[in-house]
Amino acid sequence: MNRICVYLGSNPGFDPAYAETTRRLAGELVSRGLGLVYGGSDVGLMGLLANTCLGAGGEVIGVIPERLVEKEVAHTGLTQSFVVRSMHERKQKMADLSDGFIALPGGVGTLEEFFEALTWNQLGYHAKPCGLLDVKGYYACLSDHMDRMVSEGFLVPEHRRMVLTSSDPADLLDRFATYDPPHVDKWIEKKKGL
Ligand code: AMP
């Protein structure tokens, strides 16, 4: 693995625990020689992650749509920045540059980006690890809901297990390093014309 894509809030969240884990993830990425790919903004947890990686001597690549350069305060001091035309291009570029995907706490943007990476994985467009950094149980309800998807027959257990979850950045990255992607079909039963 060379680079990890991290999705995270453009807000900092109220609890200092979010910033603390963001800094710890930055330290782990840099100490393992892993570059960071992220949304290119200088605000919220996004800016904190980029600045902490840069401060520790890490590589940081930002990918930001032109419409958001001002709105999200594009970071001007990154190792490399890509200004792209659309959100779709942003997600594709971030995925192409990365060998795995992590979501730290964030809002709907974070979830949207993470779930797209997960759906691409489920459909076989890539086989890169996807993980949730569950600070303070922030993702507990989401994890419960994914269990519900399995129990209600909308998600196969192998794909549920693809979502690696940990509260500890080092543990999550260790599991990324040994990740073995599942080889199952997305459909539990391919029934036509129900
Ligand atoms: P949020 O978690 O809502 O604070 O957003 C975190 C990041 O996700 C920000 O850089 C948003 O611009 C980005 N984002 C929001 N919606 C999308 C989307 N549909 N595609 C790609 N990035 C998005």
PDB file of N, CA, C and O and ligand atoms in Angstrom, residues 6-12 38-41 43-46 63-65 68 72 86-92 94 104-113 116 138-139, ligand 1:
ATOM      1  N   VAL A   6      -8.688   9.293   2.882  1.00  0.00           N
ATOM      2  CA  VAL A   6      -9.457   9.484   4.119  1.00  0.00           C
ATOM      3  C   VAL A   6     -10.588  10.478   3.860  1.00  0.00           C
ATOM      4  O   VAL A   6     -10.367  11.578   3.362  1.00  0.00           O
ATOM      5  N   TYR A   7     -11.802  10.042   4.191  1.00  0.00           N
ATOM      6  CA  TYR A   7     -12.983  10.907   4.144  1.00  0.00           C
ATOM      7  C   TYR A   7     -13.275  11.342   5.578  1.00  0.00           C
ATOM      8  O   TYR A   7     -13.278  10.501   6.492  1.00  0.00           O
ATOM      9  N   LEU A   8     -13.550  12.617   5.770  1.00  0.00           N
ATOM     10  CA  LEU A   8     -13.791  13.101   7.136  1.00  0.00           C
ATOM     11  C   LEU A   8     -14.450  14.460   7.097  1.00  0.00           C
ATOM     12  O   LEU A   8     -14.518  15.102   6.036  1.00  0.00           O
ATOM     13  N   GLY A   9     -14.925  14.916   8.255  1.00  0.00           N
ATOM     14  CA  GLY A   9     -15.749  16.104   8.308  1.00  0.00           C
ATOM     15  C   GLY A   9     -15.048  17.383   7.867  1.00  0.00           C
ATOM     16  O   GLY A   9     -13.885  17.618   8.197  1.00  0.00           O
ATOM     17  N   SER A  10     -15.806  18.204   7.157  1.00  0.00           N
ATOM     18  CA  SER A  10     -15.322  19.552   6.886  1.00  0.00           C
ATOM     19  C   SER A  10     -15.640  20.452   8.082  1.00  0.00           C
ATOM     20  O   SER A  10     -15.314  21.631   8.099  1.00  0.00           O
ATOM     21  N   ASN A  11     -16.300  19.880   9.081  1.00  0.00           N
ATOM     22  CA  ASN A  11     -16.452  20.518  10.399  1.00  0.00           C
ATOM     23  C   ASN A  11     -15.599  19.730  11.390  1.00  0.00           C
ATOM     24  O   ASN A  11     -15.308  18.557  11.163  1.00  0.00           O
ATOM     25  N   PRO A  12     -15.248  20.369  12.531  1.00  0.00           N
ATOM     26  CA  PRO A  12     -14.397  19.654  13.493  1.00  0.00           C
ATOM     27  C   PRO A  12     -15.157  18.738  14.439  1.00  0.00           C
ATOM     28  O   PRO A  12     -14.540  17.905  15.104  1.00  0.00           O
ATOM     29  N   TYR A  38      -7.033  13.130   0.122  1.00  0.00           N
ATOM     30  CA  TYR A  38      -8.262  13.608   0.772  1.00  0.00           C
ATOM     31  C   TYR A  38      -8.878  14.714  -0.076  1.00  0.00           C
ATOM     32  O   TYR A  38      -8.370  15.045  -1.153  1.00  0.00           O
ATOM     33  N   GLY A  39      -9.962  15.310   0.432  1.00  0.00           N
ATOM     34  CA  GLY A  39     -10.738  16.268  -0.348  1.00  0.00           C
ATOM     35  C   GLY A  39     -10.143  17.642  -0.573  1.00  0.00           C
ATOM     36  O   GLY A  39     -10.791  18.499  -1.183  1.00  0.00           O
ATOM     37  N   GLY A  40      -8.932  17.896  -0.105  1.00  0.00           N
ATOM     38  CA  GLY A  40      -8.201  19.110  -0.473  1.00  0.00           C
ATOM     39  C   GLY A  40      -8.579  20.386   0.262  1.00  0.00           C
ATOM     40  O   GLY A  40      -8.114  21.469  -0.079  1.00  0.00           O
ATOM     41  N   SER A  41      -9.405  20.244   1.310  1.00  0.00           N
ATOM     42  CA  SER A  41      -9.867  21.442   2.010  1.00  0.00           C
ATOM     43  C   SER A  41      -8.970  21.752   3.219  1.00  0.00           C
ATOM     44  O   SER A  41      -8.299  20.876   3.760  1.00  0.00           O
ATOM     45  N   VAL A  43     -10.306  23.172   6.025  1.00  0.00           N
ATOM     46  CA  VAL A  43     -11.192  23.435   7.166  1.00  0.00           C
ATOM     47  C   VAL A  43     -11.553  22.134   7.897  1.00  0.00           C
ATOM     48  O   VAL A  43     -11.438  21.041   7.351  1.00  0.00           O
ATOM     49  N   GLY A  44     -12.017  22.305   9.138  1.00  0.00           N
ATOM     50  CA  GLY A  44     -12.514  21.183   9.933  1.00  0.00           C
ATOM     51  C   GLY A  44     -11.480  20.092  10.146  1.00  0.00           C
ATOM     52  O   GLY A  44     -10.262  20.341  10.130  1.00  0.00           O
ATOM     53  N   LEU A  45     -11.966  18.867  10.306  1.00  0.00           N
ATOM     54  CA  LEU A  45     -11.052  17.735  10.501  1.00  0.00           C
ATOM     55  C   LEU A  45     -10.200  17.517   9.256  1.00  0.00           C
ATOM     56  O   LEU A  45      -9.062  17.055   9.338  1.00  0.00           O
ATOM     57  N   MET A  46     -10.744  17.876   8.091  1.00  0.00           N
ATOM     58  CA  MET A  46     -10.004  17.702   6.832  1.00  0.00           C
ATOM     59  C   MET A  46      -8.684  18.493   6.869  1.00  0.00           C
ATOM     60  O   MET A  46      -7.605  17.962   6.594  1.00  0.00           O
ATOM     61  N   VAL A  63      -7.814  16.650  -3.642  1.00  0.00           N
ATOM     62  CA  VAL A  63      -8.604  16.650  -4.879  1.00  0.00           C
ATOM     63  C   VAL A  63      -9.881  17.435  -4.598  1.00  0.00           C
ATOM     64  O   VAL A  63     -10.717  17.013  -3.808  1.00  0.00           O
ATOM     65  N   ILE A  64     -10.024  18.591  -5.251  1.00  0.00           N
ATOM     66  CA  ILE A  64     -11.154  19.457  -4.912  1.00  0.00           C
ATOM     67  C   ILE A  64     -11.835  19.950  -6.192  1.00  0.00           C
ATOM     68  O   ILE A  64     -11.155  20.295  -7.167  1.00  0.00           O
ATOM     69  N   PRO A  65     -13.164  19.961  -6.224  1.00  0.00           N
ATOM     70  CA  PRO A  65     -13.862  20.489  -7.403  1.00  0.00           C
ATOM     71  C   PRO A  65     -13.733  22.014  -7.455  1.00  0.00           C
ATOM     72  O   PRO A  65     -13.708  22.667  -6.408  1.00  0.00           O
ATOM     73  N   LEU A  68     -15.757  24.308  -5.302  1.00  0.00           N
ATOM     74  CA  LEU A  68     -15.565  24.289  -3.848  1.00  0.00           C
ATOM     75  C   LEU A  68     -14.242  24.909  -3.408  1.00  0.00           C
ATOM     76  O   LEU A  68     -13.968  24.985  -2.211  1.00  0.00           O
ATOM     77  N   GLU A  72     -14.889  25.666   0.367  1.00  0.00           N
ATOM     78  CA  GLU A  72     -14.280  24.753   1.350  1.00  0.00           C
ATOM     79  C   GLU A  72     -12.862  25.182   1.706  1.00  0.00           C
ATOM     80  O   GLU A  72     -12.130  24.442   2.341  1.00  0.00           O
ATOM     81  N   SER A  86     -15.906  18.233 -11.255  1.00  0.00           N
ATOM     82  CA  SER A  86     -17.154  17.833 -10.588  1.00  0.00           C
ATOM     83  C   SER A  86     -16.875  16.940  -9.387  1.00  0.00           C
ATOM     84  O   SER A  86     -15.766  16.434  -9.208  1.00  0.00           O
ATOM     85  N   MET A  87     -17.916  16.720  -8.604  1.00  0.00           N
ATOM     86  CA  MET A  87     -17.851  15.793  -7.471  1.00  0.00           C
ATOM     87  C   MET A  87     -17.549  14.378  -7.966  1.00  0.00           C
ATOM     88  O   MET A  87     -16.812  13.634  -7.326  1.00  0.00           O
ATOM     89  N   HIS A  88     -18.133  14.027  -9.103  1.00  0.00           N
ATOM     90  CA  HIS A  88     -17.901  12.679  -9.640  1.00  0.00           C
ATOM     91  C   HIS A  88     -16.425  12.483  -9.974  1.00  0.00           C
ATOM     92  O   HIS A  88     -15.835  11.456  -9.656  1.00  0.00           O
ATOM     93  N   GLU A  89     -15.860  13.514 -10.616  1.00  0.00           N
ATOM     94  CA  GLU A  89     -14.438  13.434 -10.975  1.00  0.00           C
ATOM     95  C   GLU A  89     -13.572  13.373  -9.716  1.00  0.00           C
ATOM     96  O   GLU A  89     -12.558  12.683  -9.674  1.00  0.00           O
ATOM     97  N   ARG A  90     -13.998  14.112  -8.688  1.00  0.00           N
ATOM     98  CA  ARG A  90     -13.239  14.116  -7.428  1.00  0.00           C
ATOM     99  C   ARG A  90     -13.154  12.705  -6.857  1.00  0.00           C
ATOM    100  O   ARG A  90     -12.090  12.207  -6.523  1.00  0.00           O
ATOM    101  N   LYS A  91     -14.311  12.045  -6.764  1.00  0.00           N
ATOM    102  CA  LYS A  91     -14.327  10.720  -6.149  1.00  0.00           C
ATOM    103  C   LYS A  91     -13.543   9.705  -6.968  1.00  0.00           C
ATOM    104  O   LYS A  91     -12.835   8.872  -6.414  1.00  0.00           O
ATOM    105  N   GLN A  92     -13.662   9.807  -8.304  1.00  0.00           N
ATOM    106  CA  GLN A  92     -12.921   8.887  -9.166  1.00  0.00           C
ATOM    107  C   GLN A  92     -11.413   9.081  -8.991  1.00  0.00           C
ATOM    108  O   GLN A  92     -10.656   8.122  -8.833  1.00  0.00           O
ATOM    109  N   MET A  94      -9.795  10.475  -6.451  1.00  0.00           N
ATOM    110  CA  MET A  94      -9.359  10.050  -5.110  1.00  0.00           C
ATOM    111  C   MET A  94      -9.217   8.534  -5.057  1.00  0.00           C
ATOM    112  O   MET A  94      -8.257   8.003  -4.488  1.00  0.00           O
ATOM    113  N   LEU A 104     -13.261   8.777   8.845  1.00  0.00           N
ATOM    114  CA  LEU A 104     -13.293   9.302  10.211  1.00  0.00           C
ATOM    115  C   LEU A 104     -14.677   9.920  10.390  1.00  0.00           C
ATOM    116  O   LEU A 104     -15.421  10.050   9.425  1.00  0.00           O
ATOM    117  N   PRO A 105     -15.055  10.332  11.582  1.00  0.00           N
ATOM    118  CA  PRO A 105     -16.343  11.005  11.720  1.00  0.00           C
ATOM    119  C   PRO A 105     -16.491  12.211  10.786  1.00  0.00           C
ATOM    120  O   PRO A 105     -15.520  12.915  10.498  1.00  0.00           O
ATOM    121  N   GLY A 106     -17.694  12.381  10.299  1.00  0.00           N
ATOM    122  CA  GLY A 106     -18.003  13.485   9.396  1.00  0.00           C
ATOM    123  C   GLY A 106     -19.494  13.513   9.142  1.00  0.00           C
ATOM    124  O   GLY A 106     -20.259  12.769   9.775  1.00  0.00           O
ATOM    125  N   GLY A 107     -19.914  14.332   8.199  1.00  0.00           N
ATOM    126  CA  GLY A 107     -21.333  14.485   7.904  1.00  0.00           C
ATOM    127  C   GLY A 107     -21.754  13.695   6.680  1.00  0.00           C
ATOM    128  O   GLY A 107     -21.151  12.662   6.343  1.00  0.00           O
ATOM    129  N   VAL A 108     -22.752  14.195   5.974  1.00  0.00           N
ATOM    130  CA  VAL A 108     -23.293  13.436   4.850  1.00  0.00           C
ATOM    131  C   VAL A 108     -22.273  13.299   3.712  1.00  0.00           C
ATOM    132  O   VAL A 108     -22.258  12.298   2.995  1.00  0.00           O
ATOM    133  N   GLY A 109     -21.394  14.319   3.546  1.00  0.00           N
ATOM    134  CA  GLY A 109     -20.364  14.230   2.502  1.00  0.00           C
ATOM    135  C   GLY A 109     -19.438  13.050   2.758  1.00  0.00           C
ATOM    136  O   GLY A 109     -19.120  12.265   1.867  1.00  0.00           O
ATOM    137  N   THR A 110     -19.033  12.920   4.016  1.00  0.00           N
ATOM    138  CA  THR A 110     -18.148  11.815   4.404  1.00  0.00           C
ATOM    139  C   THR A 110     -18.818  10.472   4.137  1.00  0.00           C
ATOM    140  O   THR A 110     -18.218   9.565   3.558  1.00  0.00           O
ATOM    141  N   LEU A 111     -20.071  10.364   4.549  1.00  0.00           N
ATOM    142  CA  LEU A 111     -20.786   9.095   4.362  1.00  0.00           C
ATOM    143  C   LEU A 111     -20.974   8.787   2.884  1.00  0.00           C
ATOM    144  O   LEU A 111     -20.788   7.649   2.440  1.00  0.00           O
ATOM    145  N   GLU A 112     -21.344   9.805   2.126  1.00  0.00           N
ATOM    146  CA  GLU A 112     -21.594   9.606   0.698  1.00  0.00           C
ATOM    147  C   GLU A 112     -20.335   9.073   0.013  1.00  0.00           C
ATOM    148  O   GLU A 112     -20.387   8.111  -0.749  1.00  0.00           O
ATOM    149  N   GLU A 113     -19.211   9.689   0.328  1.00  0.00           N
ATOM    150  CA  GLU A 113     -17.959   9.285  -0.316  1.00  0.00           C
ATOM    151  C   GLU A 113     -17.561   7.871   0.111  1.00  0.00           C
ATOM    152  O   GLU A 113     -17.141   7.050  -0.694  1.00  0.00           O
ATOM    153  N   GLU A 116     -19.795   5.233  -1.438  1.00  0.00           N
ATOM    154  CA  GLU A 116     -19.533   5.005  -2.862  1.00  0.00           C
ATOM    155  C   GLU A 116     -18.324   4.078  -3.023  1.00  0.00           C
ATOM    156  O   GLU A 116     -18.360   3.142  -3.830  1.00  0.00           O
ATOM    157  N   TYR A 138     -19.108   6.759  17.326  1.00  0.00           N
ATOM    158  CA  TYR A 138     -19.838   7.605  16.375  1.00  0.00           C
ATOM    159  C   TYR A 138     -20.523   6.765  15.296  1.00  0.00           C
ATOM    160  O   TYR A 138     -21.606   7.111  14.820  1.00  0.00           O
ATOM    161  N   TYR A 139     -19.887   5.652  14.896  1.00  0.00           N
ATOM    162  CA  TYR A 139     -20.451   4.846  13.812  1.00  0.00           C
ATOM    163  C   TYR A 139     -21.215   3.615  14.301  1.00  0.00           C
ATOM    164  O   TYR A 139     -21.516   2.721  13.510  1.00  0.00           O
TER     165      TYR A 139
HETATM  166  P1  AMP B   1     -18.983  16.598   5.312  1.00  0.00           P
HETATM  167  O1  AMP B   1     -18.780  15.233   5.872  1.00  0.00           O
HETATM  168  O2  AMP B   1     -20.416  16.849   4.886  1.00  0.00           O
HETATM  169  O3  AMP B   1     -18.424  17.684   6.173  1.00  0.00           O
HETATM  170  O4  AMP B   1     -18.184  16.643   3.924  1.00  0.00           O
HETATM  171  C1  AMP B   1     -16.868  16.170   3.857  1.00  0.00           C
HETATM  172  C2  AMP B   1     -16.358  16.287   2.446  1.00  0.00           C
HETATM  173  O5  AMP B   1     -17.194  15.526   1.580  1.00  0.00           O
HETATM  174  C3  AMP B   1     -16.354  17.705   1.894  1.00  0.00           C
HETATM  175  O6  AMP B   1     -15.128  17.919   1.219  1.00  0.00           O
HETATM  176  C4  AMP B   1     -17.499  17.678   0.910  1.00  0.00           C
HETATM  177  O7  AMP B   1     -17.298  18.566  -0.172  1.00  0.00           O
HETATM  178  C5  AMP B   1     -17.419  16.274   0.408  1.00  0.00           C
HETATM  179  N1  AMP B   1     -18.642  15.861  -0.278  1.00  0.00           N
HETATM  180  C6  AMP B   1     -19.918  16.148   0.011  1.00  0.00           C
HETATM  181  N2  AMP B   1     -20.763  15.578  -0.875  1.00  0.00           N
HETATM  182  C7  AMP B   1     -19.985  14.949  -1.801  1.00  0.00           C
HETATM  183  C8  AMP B   1     -20.242  14.202  -2.985  1.00  0.00           C
HETATM  184  N3  AMP B   1     -21.481  13.973  -3.429  1.00  0.00           N
HETATM  185  N4  AMP B   1     -19.180  13.727  -3.660  1.00  0.00           N
HETATM  186  C9  AMP B   1     -17.917  13.961  -3.240  1.00  0.00           C
HETATM  187  N5  AMP B   1     -17.617  14.648  -2.143  1.00  0.00           N
HETATM  188  C10 AMP B   1     -18.627  15.146  -1.420  1.00  0.00           C
END
